[in-house]
Amino acid sequence: MELVSQLCFLTNSKKEIMESIKIIMVDDDLEFGQIHGKMLTRLGYKVHFQTSLAGIEEAIRVFSPSIIVLDVEIGEENGIKKAKELIAIYPEIPILF
């Protein structure tokens, strides 16, 4: 629920704003992603979920997210390191952990 609370705070909990928010979630925990993805979708967000960082740049180009939610450790991959790379390329997209 912490993720949902953070996103509601960022969007001021306004339904019309929420419906335009597109979220990319990356977490190696499939169950976590499915549960939170469904919850966010029910709240009106558009959600793209993936379990690895492979292809994240392509997902960003295709999905055009408003927010990216990364796990700190995604399998053997480092979410913080990847976030720094993504911020350099897409500084306009906030990244949450």
XYZ file of N, CA, C and O in Angstrom:
388
model
N 0.811 -1.204 0.000
C 0.000 0.000 0.000
C 0.851 1.263 0.000
O 0.371 2.304 -0.384
N 2.104 1.181 0.449
C 2.947 2.366 0.475
C 3.120 2.937 -0.928
O 3.055 4.146 -1.113
N 3.310 2.076 -1.922
C 3.458 2.518 -3.299
C 2.216 3.276 -3.743
O 2.297 4.358 -4.321
N 1.041 2.723 -3.460
C -0.214 3.367 -3.848
C -0.343 4.719 -3.158
O -0.722 5.713 -3.777
N 0.009 4.799 -1.871
C -0.055 6.059 -1.136
C 0.863 7.104 -1.760
O 0.477 8.263 -1.901
N 2.072 6.704 -2.129
C 3.008 7.641 -2.746
C 2.469 8.157 -4.074
O 2.541 9.347 -4.366
N 1.901 7.262 -4.867
C 1.384 7.681 -6.168
C 0.166 8.579 -6.017
O 0.013 9.546 -6.759
N -0.699 8.287 -5.057
C -1.865 9.138 -4.819
C -1.413 10.528 -4.379
O -1.963 11.531 -4.805
N -0.383 10.591 -3.543
C 0.159 11.870 -3.117
C 0.713 12.639 -4.314
O 0.449 13.825 -4.486
N 1.460 11.963 -5.168
C 2.055 12.626 -6.329
C 1.004 13.159 -7.291
O 1.217 14.145 -7.972
N -0.136 12.494 -7.362
C -1.170 12.896 -8.318
C -2.298 13.670 -7.660
O -3.318 13.939 -8.284
N -2.138 14.028 -6.387
C -3.150 14.767 -5.649
C -4.488 14.039 -5.577
O -5.523 14.645 -5.383
N -4.474 12.723 -5.791
C -5.654 11.865 -5.686
C -6.813 12.278 -6.585
O -7.943 11.921 -6.343
N -6.585 13.015 -7.626
C -7.666 13.434 -8.515
C -7.849 12.393 -9.605
O -6.917 12.064 -10.325
N -9.078 11.899 -9.730
C -9.357 10.815 -10.654
C -8.955 11.152 -12.089
O -8.350 10.342 -12.772
N -9.259 12.345 -12.556
C -8.927 12.690 -13.937
C -7.422 12.719 -14.169
O -6.943 12.378 -15.244
N -6.681 13.094 -13.154
C -5.227 13.067 -13.266
C -4.749 11.620 -13.230
O -3.913 11.207 -14.017
N -5.305 10.830 -12.309
C -4.891 9.437 -12.158
C -5.081 8.657 -13.446
O -4.265 7.836 -13.806
N -6.177 8.927 -14.145
C -6.458 8.182 -15.372
C -5.458 8.485 -16.482
O -5.319 7.715 -17.410
N -4.759 9.605 -16.376
C -3.775 9.940 -17.400
C -2.355 9.516 -16.995
O -1.435 9.613 -17.790
N -2.195 9.031 -15.767
C -0.877 8.618 -15.280
C -0.550 7.220 -15.800
O -1.334 6.289 -15.644
N 0.630 7.083 -16.406
C 1.105 5.799 -16.908
C 2.344 5.409 -16.108
O 3.278 6.201 -15.997
N 2.318 4.205 -15.555
C 3.375 3.757 -14.650
C 4.078 2.533 -15.225
O 3.426 1.571 -15.610
N 5.403 2.599 -15.254
C 6.198 1.398 -15.534
C 6.717 0.913 -14.191
O 7.340 1.672 -13.449
N 6.434 -0.337 -13.875
C 6.929 -0.977 -12.655
C 7.899 -2.072 -13.043
O 7.602 -2.882 -13.916
N 9.061 -2.092 -12.378
C 10.040 -3.152 -12.613
C 10.414 -3.759 -11.269
O 10.936 -3.073 -10.396
N 10.105 -5.027 -11.112
C 10.404 -5.750 -9.874
C 10.535 -7.226 -10.218
O 9.730 -7.749 -10.982
N 11.541 -7.894 -9.674
C 11.716 -9.311 -9.968
C 10.738 -10.191 -9.197
O 10.655 -11.388 -9.445
N 9.969 -9.607 -8.303
C 8.949 -10.335 -7.553
C 7.643 -10.276 -8.344
O 6.901 -9.286 -8.295
N 7.371 -11.335 -9.085
C 6.200 -11.384 -9.959
C 4.908 -11.176 -9.190
O 4.031 -10.415 -9.619
N 4.769 -11.816 -8.043
C 3.537 -11.683 -7.252
C 3.330 -10.237 -6.802
O 2.228 -9.699 -6.892
N 4.397 -9.586 -6.323
C 4.325 -8.182 -5.923
C 3.839 -7.324 -7.094
O 2.945 -6.494 -6.939
N 4.442 -7.538 -8.246
C 4.081 -6.761 -9.420
C 2.645 -6.979 -9.855
O 1.945 -6.031 -10.210
N 2.202 -8.224 -9.831
C 0.834 -8.517 -10.238
C -0.178 -7.901 -9.281
O -1.156 -7.293 -9.709
N 0.070 -8.031 -7.987
C -0.858 -7.486 -6.992
C -0.919 -5.961 -7.100
O -2.001 -5.374 -7.172
N 0.235 -5.313 -7.087
C 0.255 -3.854 -7.137
C -0.209 -3.326 -8.496
O -0.880 -2.301 -8.571
N 0.137 -4.032 -9.555
C -0.326 -3.632 -10.880
C -1.836 -3.661 -10.988
O -2.459 -2.723 -11.504
N -2.456 -4.712 -10.475
C -3.923 -4.806 -10.498
C -4.552 -3.715 -9.640
O -5.547 -3.102 -10.023
N -3.966 -3.472 -8.475
C -4.499 -2.453 -7.580
C -4.421 -1.069 -8.242
O -5.398 -0.306 -8.218
N -3.299 -0.766 -8.833
C -3.141 0.534 -9.491
C -4.050 0.665 -10.710
O -4.607 1.729 -10.965
N -4.222 -0.425 -11.446
C -5.124 -0.410 -12.593
C -6.555 -0.156 -12.137
O -7.282 0.638 -12.750
N -6.969 -0.791 -11.057
C -8.317 -0.562 -10.516
C -8.520 0.882 -10.087
O -9.631 1.402 -10.122
N -7.449 1.529 -9.658
C -7.522 2.935 -9.262
C -7.540 3.877 -10.471
O -7.710 5.076 -10.316
N -7.333 3.320 -11.659
C -7.412 4.127 -12.867
C -6.090 4.408 -13.551
O -6.054 5.062 -14.591
N -4.996 3.934 -12.978
C -3.691 4.132 -13.607
C -3.516 3.138 -14.747
O -4.068 2.042 -14.727
N -2.703 3.517 -15.730
C -2.286 2.580 -16.779
C -0.929 2.046 -16.344
O -0.020 2.820 -16.050
N -0.793 0.715 -16.296
C 0.407 0.104 -15.726
C 1.055 -0.856 -16.711
O 0.384 -1.680 -17.331
N 2.361 -0.726 -16.834
C 3.175 -1.701 -17.559
C 4.120 -2.307 -16.526
O 4.857 -1.575 -15.866
N 4.099 -3.628 -16.386
C 4.952 -4.301 -15.404
C 5.898 -5.249 -16.113
O 5.510 -5.952 -17.041
N 7.153 -5.244 -15.658
C 8.112 -6.232 -16.146
C 9.017 -6.659 -15.007
O 9.184 -5.924 -14.035
N 9.570 -7.878 -15.135
C 10.343 -8.465 -14.042
C 11.857 -8.290 -14.180
O 12.607 -8.789 -13.361
N 12.308 -7.591 -15.205
C 13.740 -7.331 -15.359
C 13.935 -5.975 -16.031
O 12.991 -5.385 -16.562
N 15.168 -5.520 -16.005
C 15.489 -4.246 -16.643
C 15.734 -4.393 -18.143
O 15.856 -3.392 -18.852
N 15.770 -5.623 -18.628
C 15.978 -5.858 -20.057
C 14.875 -5.165 -20.853
O 13.695 -5.343 -20.590
N 15.272 -4.343 -21.780
C 14.305 -3.671 -22.634
C 13.588 -2.495 -21.992
O 12.609 -2.001 -22.543
N 14.077 -2.017 -20.855
C 13.384 -0.920 -20.174
C 13.352 0.351 -21.026
O 12.342 1.052 -21.058
N 14.434 0.637 -21.738
C 14.446 1.836 -22.585
C 13.379 1.748 -23.679
O 12.693 2.725 -23.963
N 13.235 0.570 -24.272
C 12.209 0.373 -25.300
C 10.819 0.519 -24.691
O 9.928 1.140 -25.278
N 10.616 -0.032 -23.507
C 9.320 0.094 -22.825
C 9.002 1.560 -22.556
O 7.854 1.991 -22.706
N 10.003 2.334 -22.177
C 9.799 3.763 -21.932
C 9.403 4.465 -23.224
O 8.466 5.276 -23.237
N 10.088 4.163 -24.305
C 9.759 4.800 -25.591
C 8.351 4.443 -26.045
O 7.605 5.303 -26.513
N 7.963 3.199 -25.901
C 6.651 2.740 -26.384
C 5.517 3.174 -25.453
O 4.486 3.656 -25.899
N 5.708 3.027 -24.145
C 4.642 3.263 -23.165
C 4.550 4.730 -22.742
O 3.501 5.173 -22.296
N 5.615 5.487 -22.873
C 5.670 6.899 -22.457
C 5.145 7.096 -21.027
O 4.143 7.768 -20.808
N 5.842 6.533 -20.034
C 5.338 6.593 -18.670
C 5.425 7.984 -18.044
O 6.270 8.802 -18.427
N 4.547 8.213 -17.091
C 4.588 9.429 -16.281
C 5.529 9.227 -15.100
O 6.122 10.180 -14.608
N 5.603 7.972 -14.632
C 6.398 7.603 -13.462
C 6.986 6.216 -13.701
O 6.343 5.356 -14.292
N 8.201 6.004 -13.198
C 8.816 4.680 -13.219
C 9.035 4.248 -11.781
O 9.536 5.014 -10.965
N 8.631 3.023 -11.475
C 8.839 2.459 -10.141
C 9.805 1.290 -10.291
O 9.503 0.318 -10.979
N 10.978 1.419 -9.659
C 12.004 0.384 -9.749
C 12.253 -0.238 -8.386
O 12.242 0.454 -7.367
N 12.529 -1.525 -8.391
C 13.026 -2.194 -7.206
C 14.514 -1.839 -7.099
O 15.168 -1.578 -8.109
N 15.037 -1.810 -5.900
C 16.454 -1.492 -5.710
C 17.330 -2.605 -6.267
O 18.320 -2.351 -6.945
N 16.949 -3.847 -5.985
C 17.658 -5.007 -6.533
C 16.680 -5.801 -7.373
O 15.654 -6.253 -6.876
N 17.021 -5.962 -8.634
C 16.163 -6.691 -9.568
C 16.970 -7.891 -10.044
O 17.713 -7.800 -11.017
N 16.833 -8.994 -9.305
C 17.685 -10.149 -9.578
C 19.128 -9.762 -9.318
O 19.471 -9.267 -8.254
N 19.975 -9.932 -10.307
C 21.379 -9.549 -10.198
C 21.605 -8.089 -10.599
O 22.709 -7.578 -10.500
N 20.550 -7.432 -11.059
C 20.668 -6.070 -11.566
C 20.477 -5.044 -10.441
O 19.772 -5.289 -9.473
N 21.078 -3.879 -10.607
C 21.030 -2.818 -9.618
C 20.072 -1.721 -10.089
O 20.376 -1.004 -11.054
N 18.940 -1.605 -9.414
C 17.938 -0.614 -9.796
C 18.412 0.815 -9.629
O 18.059 1.700 -10.413
N 19.210 1.077 -8.614
C 19.707 2.430 -8.377
C 20.653 2.856 -9.503
O 20.550 3.970 -10.023
N 21.542 1.955 -9.881
C 22.468 2.257 -10.986
C 21.682 2.527 -12.275
O 21.971 3.480 -13.001
N 20.689 1.689 -12.530
C 19.887 1.870 -13.744
C 19.099 3.170 -13.679
O 18.953 3.867 -14.684
N 18.611 3.523 -12.493
C 17.862 4.773 -12.337
C 18.733 5.963 -12.723
O 18.264 6.893 -13.400
N 19.988 5.954 -12.317
C 20.907 7.044 -12.668
C 21.066 7.154 -14.186
O 21.082 8.260 -14.741
N 21.156 6.009 -14.851
C 21.261 6.014 -16.313
C 19.979 6.562 -16.947
O 20.033 7.359 -17.883
N 18.833 6.126 -16.418
C 17.552 6.570 -16.973
C 17.316 8.052 -16.743
O 16.779 8.749 -17.614
N 17.718 8.561 -15.588
C 17.559 9.988 -15.289
C 18.363 10.825 -16.277
O 17.908 11.890 -16.705
N 19.528 10.348 -16.652
C 20.350 11.077 -17.628
C 19.661 11.140 -18.993
O 19.793 12.132 -19.719
N 18.921 10.104 -19.345
C 18.245 10.045 -20.648
C 16.859 10.676 -20.598
O 16.440 11.352 -21.525
N 16.139 10.427 -19.496
C 14.752 10.879 -19.352
C 14.594 11.686 -18.056
O 13.920 11.251 -17.126
N 15.179 12.862 -17.970
C 15.139 13.618 -16.716
C 13.739 14.069 -16.307
O 13.508 14.384 -15.143
N 12.821 14.063 -17.225
C 11.448 14.524 -16.945
C 10.585 13.447 -16.277
O 9.475 13.745 -15.799
N 11.062 12.201 -16.228
C 10.266 11.109 -15.663
C 10.749 10.825 -14.233
O 11.878 10.401 -14.039
N 9.864 11.048 -13.239
C 10.268 10.716 -11.859
C 10.428 9.210 -11.675
O 9.722 8.416 -12.295
N 11.370 8.832 -10.807
C 11.602 7.430 -10.515
C 11.440 7.221 -9.014
O 12.039 7.925 -8.210
N 10.596 6.250 -8.668
C 10.374 5.873 -7.263
C 11.002 4.521 -7.016
O 11.098 3.684 -7.900
N 11.391 4.285 -5.761
C 11.920 2.979 -5.351
C 11.004 2.385 -4.316
O 10.411 3.038 -3.527
